[in-house]
């Protein structure tokens, strides 16, 4: 359900309740059930919705409602403050300072919009007078460096990364290299093939070997830009199509080596009820300190934002509202909730 639709449904539920002559427990429960359904359809996770429902029941005093106060307004205010509370984890995200170099690492699943958002984030800060730089530590997705390079060039932001190289190797070379460069995914895969299928050492089967080590590239990029006095060094990391142990291990290693001041979790707003679990899985692997929700344009749903905040205990700082560099908005809780409620 798009944001406007959610607002409309909540407004209708409140309207229906206002029309009832006596507001009793039953009328309030019916109204809250309607609102619950609307929130669930908007991808707010079930435990969050349940918690919100019981909090509202505690806040709203039925006697006040019976005394002829503006019922709709009382409940609307309770919903408003509950939604704001859910979106405010109580501590602001780290804010980079112009005087000293900050490292900001981006994490998220493949396709979430990480690379696009890295450039948007850099561009936003560049306009504010920062000196940002982009490091592509995504050595998993072919073309990731090209994409970052293209975006960075357009925005005139310095960048660092390496093209992936595919070198054909024989079995004994792969086994030898896997001892020295165990971080390469293709190498790991190739080694597994050899061990599983016992391919002949001199056979005509050749394997691709990607030379790049994401940790090494991330460290090289961060070091270079620190020397060049950049004050905002943004590290784009690899994603995967789903949550995988290898992705989380790689993220942990990059974080350990680059010691980011802030880790931003990038989440696609259209992932539905999976938002809570996905955000929680990332938070358990790296110290996520902020969230950016992408693709809030089009068929965007608002509920994922609430789930991501609850799962990471970190604030949403920006939302992506399109594919272009400047389709990026600062996330502000109260106006967002006002829009949500229509
Ligand atoms: P990554 O794999 O996480 O690095 O994702 P990409 O940055 O490559 O983005 C995947 C796709 O989503 C690309 O086609 C982007 O143009 C698109 N995209 C990213 N952010 C947004 C957004 O806020 N709105 C829309 N409509 N598309 C977006």
Tab-separated table of C-alpha atoms and ligand atoms in Angstrom:
chain	number	residue	atom	x	y	z
A	1	UNK	CA	0.000	0.000	0.000
A	2	UNK	CA	1.471	3.373	-0.903
A	3	UNK	CA	1.825	6.006	1.804
A	4	UNK	CA	-1.189	8.044	0.727
A	5	UNK	CA	-3.366	4.921	0.780
A	6	UNK	CA	-2.311	4.126	4.327
A	7	UNK	CA	-3.141	7.680	5.409
A	8	UNK	CA	-6.542	7.384	3.727
A	9	UNK	CA	-7.346	4.096	5.480
A	10	UNK	CA	-6.359	5.443	8.889
A	11	UNK	CA	-8.401	8.585	8.338
A	12	UNK	CA	-11.413	6.481	7.302
A	13	UNK	CA	-11.099	4.281	10.409
A	14	UNK	CA	-11.030	7.397	12.612
A	15	UNK	CA	-13.951	8.909	10.745
A	16	UNK	CA	-16.049	5.784	11.230
A	17	UNK	CA	-15.325	5.823	14.947
A	18	UNK	CA	-16.187	9.515	15.238
A	19	UNK	CA	-19.592	8.766	13.731
A	20	UNK	CA	-20.459	6.292	16.499
A	21	UNK	CA	-22.594	7.868	19.244
A	22	UNK	CA	-20.945	6.120	22.172
A	23	UNK	CA	-17.270	5.415	22.063
A	24	UNK	CA	-16.750	2.365	24.199
A	25	UNK	CA	-14.023	-0.265	24.394
A	26	UNK	CA	-15.620	-2.093	21.435
A	27	UNK	CA	-15.684	0.967	19.156
A	28	UNK	CA	-12.080	1.814	20.029
A	29	UNK	CA	-10.937	-1.778	19.433
A	30	UNK	CA	-12.698	-1.856	16.066
A	31	UNK	CA	-11.047	1.399	15.053
A	32	UNK	CA	-7.617	0.166	16.176
A	33	UNK	CA	-8.141	-3.141	14.355
A	34	UNK	CA	-8.815	-1.215	11.142
A	35	UNK	CA	-5.652	0.821	11.671
A	36	UNK	CA	-3.697	-2.353	12.471
A	37	UNK	CA	-4.802	-3.919	9.189
A	38	UNK	CA	-3.746	-0.797	7.294
A	39	UNK	CA	-0.313	-0.789	8.938
A	40	UNK	CA	0.225	-4.499	8.257
A	41	UNK	CA	-0.653	-3.945	4.605
A	42	UNK	CA	1.955	-1.204	4.609
A	43	UNK	CA	4.604	-3.689	5.756
A	44	UNK	CA	4.948	-2.636	9.362
A	45	UNK	CA	5.932	-5.845	11.129
A	46	UNK	CA	3.296	-7.648	13.176
A	47	UNK	CA	4.975	-7.388	16.627
A	48	UNK	CA	5.415	-3.625	16.125
A	49	UNK	CA	1.788	-3.150	15.179
A	50	UNK	CA	0.645	-5.196	18.170
A	51	UNK	CA	2.835	-3.153	20.511
A	52	UNK	CA	1.512	0.061	19.056
A	53	UNK	CA	-2.091	-1.080	19.454
A	54	UNK	CA	-1.625	-1.890	23.125
A	55	UNK	CA	0.230	1.399	23.747
A	56	UNK	CA	-2.579	3.412	22.168
A	57	UNK	CA	-5.131	1.617	24.303
A	58	UNK	CA	-3.108	2.603	27.350
A	59	UNK	CA	-2.787	6.244	26.263
A	60	UNK	CA	-6.386	6.804	25.193
A	61	UNK	CA	-8.701	7.361	28.101
A	62	UNK	CA	-12.214	6.169	27.257
A	63	UNK	CA	-13.726	8.565	29.809
A	64	UNK	CA	-12.212	11.499	27.929
A	65	UNK	CA	-13.755	10.155	24.747
A	66	UNK	CA	-17.162	9.748	26.386
A	67	UNK	CA	-17.028	13.307	27.773
A	68	UNK	CA	-17.465	14.668	24.299
A	69	UNK	CA	-13.873	15.667	23.637
A	70	UNK	CA	-12.796	15.533	20.035
A	71	UNK	CA	-12.497	11.740	19.845
A	72	UNK	CA	-10.935	11.630	16.475
A	73	UNK	CA	-8.285	14.125	17.483
A	74	UNK	CA	-7.395	12.301	20.715
A	75	UNK	CA	-6.824	8.992	18.935
A	76	UNK	CA	-5.101	10.640	15.992
A	77	UNK	CA	-2.662	12.296	18.388
A	78	UNK	CA	-2.021	8.967	20.132
A	79	UNK	CA	-1.314	7.277	16.780
A	80	UNK	CA	0.867	10.181	15.684
A	81	UNK	CA	2.992	10.085	18.817
A	82	UNK	CA	3.280	6.269	18.722
A	83	UNK	CA	4.430	6.284	15.093
A	84	UNK	CA	6.926	9.078	15.849
A	85	UNK	CA	8.210	7.112	18.842
A	86	UNK	CA	8.700	4.031	16.692
A	87	UNK	CA	10.732	6.010	14.167
A	88	UNK	CA	12.893	7.695	16.770
A	89	UNK	CA	15.427	5.336	18.348
A	90	UNK	CA	16.373	8.052	20.822
A	91	UNK	CA	19.867	8.800	19.611
A	92	UNK	CA	20.880	10.723	16.507
A	93	UNK	CA	23.128	9.166	13.874
A	94	UNK	CA	26.802	10.118	13.677
A	95	UNK	CA	27.152	13.345	11.707
A	96	UNK	CA	30.395	13.800	9.752
A	97	UNK	CA	32.391	16.914	10.551
A	98	UNK	CA	34.213	19.028	8.018
A	99	UNK	CA	37.313	19.378	10.170
A	100	UNK	CA	38.304	15.701	10.380
A	101	UNK	CA	38.091	12.733	8.017
A	102	UNK	CA	35.119	10.456	8.625
A	103	UNK	CA	34.686	7.000	7.135
A	104	UNK	CA	31.142	5.950	6.279
A	105	UNK	CA	30.545	2.372	5.160
A	106	UNK	CA	27.441	1.353	3.199
A	107	UNK	CA	25.954	-2.142	3.562
A	108	UNK	CA	22.861	-3.824	2.148
A	109	UNK	CA	21.629	-6.530	-0.184
A	110	UNK	CA	22.419	-6.455	-3.896
A	111	UNK	CA	19.948	-4.273	-5.748
A	112	UNK	CA	18.912	-2.346	-2.626
A	113	UNK	CA	20.420	0.773	-4.156
A	114	UNK	CA	23.714	0.941	-2.257
A	115	UNK	CA	25.939	2.184	-5.053
A	116	UNK	CA	23.389	4.746	-6.213
A	117	UNK	CA	22.848	5.913	-2.634
A	118	UNK	CA	26.593	6.212	-1.928
A	119	UNK	CA	26.848	8.781	-4.711
A	120	UNK	CA	23.675	10.569	-3.631
A	121	UNK	CA	25.052	10.779	-0.077
A	122	UNK	CA	28.405	12.057	-1.355
A	123	UNK	CA	26.744	14.565	-3.671
A	124	UNK	CA	24.452	15.830	-0.899
A	125	UNK	CA	27.429	16.481	1.371
A	126	UNK	CA	29.515	17.969	-1.417
A	127	UNK	CA	26.808	20.585	-1.879
A	128	UNK	CA	27.042	21.311	1.845
A	129	UNK	CA	30.758	22.070	1.502
A	130	UNK	CA	32.266	18.688	2.417
A	131	UNK	CA	35.059	17.079	0.447
A	132	UNK	CA	33.697	13.570	-0.147
A	133	UNK	CA	35.361	10.608	-1.867
A	134	UNK	CA	34.031	7.217	-2.949
A	135	UNK	CA	35.716	3.831	-2.510
A	136	UNK	CA	34.326	0.807	-4.350
A	137	UNK	CA	34.977	-2.267	-2.195
A	138	UNK	CA	32.302	-4.229	-4.070
A	139	UNK	CA	34.348	-6.893	-5.782
A	140	UNK	CA	31.445	-9.322	-6.007
A	141	UNK	CA	29.191	-7.709	-8.596
A	142	UNK	CA	30.742	-7.386	-12.031
A	143	UNK	CA	30.317	-3.793	-13.150
A	144	UNK	CA	30.028	-2.341	-9.650
A	145	UNK	CA	33.203	-0.312	-10.041
A	146	UNK	CA	32.141	0.927	-13.471
A	147	UNK	CA	28.815	2.086	-12.051
A	148	UNK	CA	30.429	3.886	-9.121
A	149	UNK	CA	33.037	5.427	-11.386
A	150	UNK	CA	30.364	6.666	-13.788
A	151	UNK	CA	28.260	8.187	-10.982
A	152	UNK	CA	31.284	9.708	-9.253
A	153	UNK	CA	32.568	11.226	-12.488
A	154	UNK	CA	29.181	12.797	-13.164
A	155	UNK	CA	29.178	14.365	-9.695
A	156	UNK	CA	32.891	15.254	-9.879
A	157	UNK	CA	33.681	13.228	-6.790
A	158	UNK	CA	37.045	11.440	-6.480
A	159	UNK	CA	36.787	7.645	-6.483
A	160	UNK	CA	38.924	4.595	-5.919
A	161	UNK	CA	38.495	0.961	-6.911
A	162	UNK	CA	39.744	-1.759	-9.200
A	163	UNK	CA	38.393	-3.601	-12.167
A	164	UNK	CA	37.929	-7.299	-11.634
A	165	UNK	CA	40.289	-9.411	-13.624
A	166	UNK	CA	39.481	-12.863	-14.881
A	167	UNK	CA	42.543	-14.969	-15.384
A	168	UNK	CA	42.253	-18.540	-16.584
A	169	UNK	CA	43.971	-20.909	-14.183
A	170	UNK	CA	44.762	-24.591	-13.980
A	171	UNK	CA	43.803	-26.694	-10.969
A	172	UNK	CA	47.211	-26.613	-9.237
A	173	UNK	CA	47.352	-22.827	-9.651
A	174	UNK	CA	43.955	-22.398	-8.054
A	175	UNK	CA	44.874	-24.585	-5.103
A	176	UNK	CA	48.153	-22.699	-4.655
A	177	UNK	CA	46.471	-19.290	-4.911
A	178	UNK	CA	43.665	-20.250	-2.561
A	179	UNK	CA	46.311	-20.596	0.156
A	180	UNK	CA	47.527	-17.031	-0.358
A	181	UNK	CA	44.392	-15.170	-1.463
A	182	UNK	CA	41.551	-16.952	0.294
A	183	UNK	CA	39.261	-13.925	0.168
A	184	UNK	CA	38.478	-14.131	-3.548
A	185	UNK	CA	34.985	-15.522	-4.077
A	186	UNK	CA	35.685	-17.056	-7.478
A	187	UNK	CA	38.761	-18.666	-6.061
A	188	UNK	CA	36.822	-20.150	-3.179
A	189	UNK	CA	34.205	-21.436	-5.579
A	190	UNK	CA	36.794	-22.907	-7.907
A	191	UNK	CA	38.632	-24.586	-5.041
A	192	UNK	CA	35.378	-26.091	-3.835
A	193	UNK	CA	34.764	-27.480	-7.349
A	194	UNK	CA	38.173	-29.098	-7.385
A	195	UNK	CA	37.778	-30.606	-3.948
A	196	UNK	CA	34.260	-31.843	-4.683
A	197	UNK	CA	34.719	-33.102	-8.200
A	198	UNK	CA	38.442	-33.811	-8.183
A	199	UNK	CA	39.117	-32.230	-11.562
A	200	UNK	CA	42.340	-33.210	-13.195
A	201	UNK	CA	45.271	-30.875	-12.536
A	202	UNK	CA	46.216	-30.576	-16.195
A	203	UNK	CA	42.729	-30.802	-17.608
A	204	UNK	CA	41.447	-28.330	-20.130
A	205	UNK	CA	39.048	-26.899	-17.528
A	206	UNK	CA	40.020	-23.348	-16.715
A	207	UNK	CA	38.755	-21.254	-13.891
A	208	UNK	CA	38.282	-17.571	-13.450
A	209	UNK	CA	40.212	-15.973	-10.727
A	210	UNK	CA	39.263	-12.535	-9.477
A	211	UNK	CA	42.269	-10.906	-8.062
A	212	UNK	CA	40.583	-8.274	-5.939
A	213	UNK	CA	40.409	-8.386	-2.203
A	214	UNK	CA	37.633	-6.058	-0.925
A	215	UNK	CA	39.363	-5.465	2.397
A	216	UNK	CA	42.615	-4.487	0.716
A	217	UNK	CA	40.856	-2.151	-1.722
A	218	UNK	CA	38.821	-0.538	1.061
A	219	UNK	CA	41.935	0.112	3.156
A	220	UNK	CA	43.906	1.437	0.156
A	221	UNK	CA	41.062	3.799	-0.776
A	222	UNK	CA	40.513	5.086	2.743
A	223	UNK	CA	44.248	5.655	3.253
A	224	UNK	CA	44.598	7.450	-0.041
A	225	UNK	CA	41.696	9.825	0.600
A	226	UNK	CA	42.798	10.521	4.154
A	227	UNK	CA	46.141	11.636	2.713
A	228	UNK	CA	44.260	13.806	0.211
A	229	UNK	CA	42.423	15.512	3.098
A	230	UNK	CA	38.964	14.315	2.126
A	231	UNK	CA	36.658	14.730	5.089
A	232	UNK	CA	33.998	12.212	4.079
A	233	UNK	CA	35.264	8.857	2.788
A	234	UNK	CA	32.415	6.630	1.654
A	235	UNK	CA	33.015	2.891	1.280
A	236	UNK	CA	30.600	0.936	-0.919
A	237	UNK	CA	30.651	-2.773	-0.041
A	238	UNK	CA	29.453	-5.902	-1.830
A	239	UNK	CA	25.886	-7.101	-1.623
A	240	UNK	CA	24.354	-10.499	-2.311
A	241	UNK	CA	20.930	-11.475	-3.545
A	242	UNK	CA	20.088	-12.808	-0.106
A	243	UNK	CA	21.536	-12.752	3.378
A	244	UNK	CA	24.557	-15.044	3.249
A	245	UNK	CA	27.273	-15.906	5.718
A	246	UNK	CA	29.980	-14.934	3.199
A	247	UNK	CA	28.505	-11.460	2.783
A	248	UNK	CA	28.379	-10.861	6.511
A	249	UNK	CA	31.925	-12.153	6.978
A	250	UNK	CA	33.203	-9.845	4.237
A	251	UNK	CA	31.342	-6.895	5.760
A	252	UNK	CA	32.840	-7.644	9.164
A	253	UNK	CA	36.339	-7.763	7.691
A	254	UNK	CA	35.921	-4.477	5.786
A	255	UNK	CA	34.545	-2.810	8.923
A	256	UNK	CA	37.359	-4.136	11.072
A	257	UNK	CA	39.990	-2.894	8.628
A	258	UNK	CA	38.531	0.545	7.856
A	259	UNK	CA	37.037	1.307	11.285
A	260	UNK	CA	34.092	3.328	9.967
A	261	UNK	CA	32.639	6.164	12.035
A	262	UNK	CA	29.237	5.212	10.680
A	263	UNK	CA	27.778	2.113	9.012
A	264	UNK	CA	24.685	2.857	6.936
A	265	UNK	CA	22.260	0.061	6.138
A	266	UNK	CA	20.570	0.629	2.780
A	267	UNK	CA	17.171	-1.009	2.426
A	268	UNK	CA	14.799	-1.245	-0.512
A	269	UNK	CA	11.380	-0.007	0.611
A	270	UNK	CA	9.624	-2.610	-1.503
A	271	UNK	CA	10.874	-5.706	0.326
A	272	UNK	CA	7.692	-6.003	2.361
A	273	UNK	CA	7.444	-7.862	5.631
A	274	UNK	CA	11.048	-9.119	5.231
A	275	UNK	CA	12.297	-5.685	6.354
A	276	UNK	CA	12.584	-6.431	10.059
A	277	UNK	CA	14.520	-9.704	9.707
A	278	UNK	CA	16.796	-8.321	7.034
A	279	UNK	CA	17.671	-5.215	9.022
A	280	UNK	CA	18.236	-7.291	12.142
A	281	UNK	CA	20.574	-9.700	10.323
A	282	UNK	CA	22.750	-6.786	9.173
A	283	UNK	CA	22.747	-5.186	12.608
A	284	UNK	CA	23.918	-8.464	14.152
A	285	UNK	CA	26.935	-8.561	11.840
A	286	UNK	CA	28.096	-4.948	11.775
A	287	UNK	CA	27.460	-1.945	13.989
A	288	UNK	CA	24.748	-0.333	11.841
A	289	UNK	CA	24.289	3.259	13.020
A	290	UNK	CA	21.840	4.653	10.456
A	291	UNK	CA	19.385	3.525	7.795
A	292	UNK	CA	18.590	4.833	4.318
A	293	UNK	CA	15.388	3.607	2.694
A	294	UNK	CA	15.481	3.604	-1.099
A	295	UNK	CA	12.834	3.586	-3.820
A	296	UNK	CA	10.308	5.552	-1.787
A	297	UNK	CA	9.005	6.868	-5.099
A	298	UNK	CA	6.455	4.911	-7.120
A	299	UNK	CA	4.908	2.091	-5.116
A	300	UNK	CA	6.814	2.857	-1.943
A	301	UNK	CA	5.542	1.603	1.391
A	302	UNK	CA	6.223	3.370	4.639
A	303	UNK	CA	6.178	0.396	6.977
A	304	UNK	CA	9.654	-0.866	6.169
A	305	UNK	CA	11.110	2.282	7.695
A	306	UNK	CA	9.470	1.547	11.037
A	307	UNK	CA	10.671	-2.054	10.975
A	308	UNK	CA	14.228	-1.087	10.037
A	309	UNK	CA	14.441	1.411	12.901
A	310	UNK	CA	13.073	-1.126	15.378
A	311	UNK	CA	15.479	-3.831	14.192
A	312	UNK	CA	18.626	-1.690	14.056
A	313	UNK	CA	17.793	0.774	16.844
A	314	UNK	CA	19.166	3.382	14.461
A	315	UNK	CA	17.459	6.331	12.814
A	316	UNK	CA	16.485	6.633	9.174
A	317	UNK	CA	18.575	9.548	7.921
A	318	UNK	CA	17.637	9.834	4.249
A	319	UNK	CA	15.183	8.365	1.764
A	320	UNK	CA	15.812	7.720	-1.916
A	321	UNK	CA	13.018	9.006	-4.116
A	322	UNK	CA	14.285	8.221	-7.607
A	323	UNK	CA	17.246	7.063	-9.659
A	324	UNK	CA	18.813	10.486	-10.081
A	325	UNK	CA	21.554	11.941	-7.926
A	326	UNK	CA	19.383	14.631	-6.381
A	327	UNK	CA	16.343	12.420	-5.743
A	328	UNK	CA	17.348	12.106	-2.137
A	329	UNK	CA	15.650	13.632	0.907
A	330	UNK	CA	16.621	14.151	4.504
A	331	UNK	CA	14.347	11.978	6.592
A	332	UNK	CA	12.399	13.923	9.145
A	333	UNK	CA	10.177	11.909	11.483
A	334	UNK	CA	7.266	14.301	12.116
A	335	UNK	CA	6.590	15.406	8.514
A	336	UNK	CA	6.918	11.753	7.423
A	337	UNK	CA	4.317	10.597	9.956
A	338	UNK	CA	2.045	13.545	9.099
A	339	UNK	CA	2.208	12.497	5.465
A	340	UNK	CA	1.566	8.920	6.463
A	341	UNK	CA	-1.591	9.891	8.325
A	342	UNK	CA	-2.774	12.005	5.419
B	1	LIG	P1	23.217	-2.047	-5.271
B	1	LIG	O1	23.300	-3.405	-5.904
B	1	LIG	O2	22.662	-2.127	-3.877
B	1	LIG	O3	24.476	-1.266	-5.330
B	1	LIG	O4	22.066	-1.244	-6.068
B	1	LIG	P2	22.201	-0.121	-7.208
B	1	LIG	O5	22.700	1.153	-6.641
B	1	LIG	O6	22.912	-0.682	-8.380
B	1	LIG	O7	20.648	0.106	-7.538
B	1	LIG	C1	19.838	-0.909	-8.090
B	1	LIG	C2	18.752	-0.244	-8.945
B	1	LIG	O8	17.896	0.532	-8.128
B	1	LIG	C3	19.328	0.714	-9.973
B	1	LIG	O9	18.605	0.560	-11.166
B	1	LIG	C4	19.086	2.094	-9.373
B	1	LIG	O10	18.963	3.103	-10.348
B	1	LIG	C5	17.790	1.859	-8.635
B	1	LIG	N1	17.568	2.778	-7.511
B	1	LIG	C6	18.400	3.054	-6.464
B	1	LIG	N2	17.821	3.929	-5.611
B	1	LIG	C7	16.593	4.221	-6.117
B	1	LIG	C8	15.489	5.068	-5.684
B	1	LIG	O11	15.504	5.717	-4.654
B	1	LIG	N3	14.389	5.081	-6.501
B	1	LIG	C9	14.312	4.338	-7.648
B	1	LIG	N4	13.201	4.419	-8.375
B	1	LIG	N5	15.306	3.543	-8.067
B	1	LIG	C10	16.435	3.481	-7.322
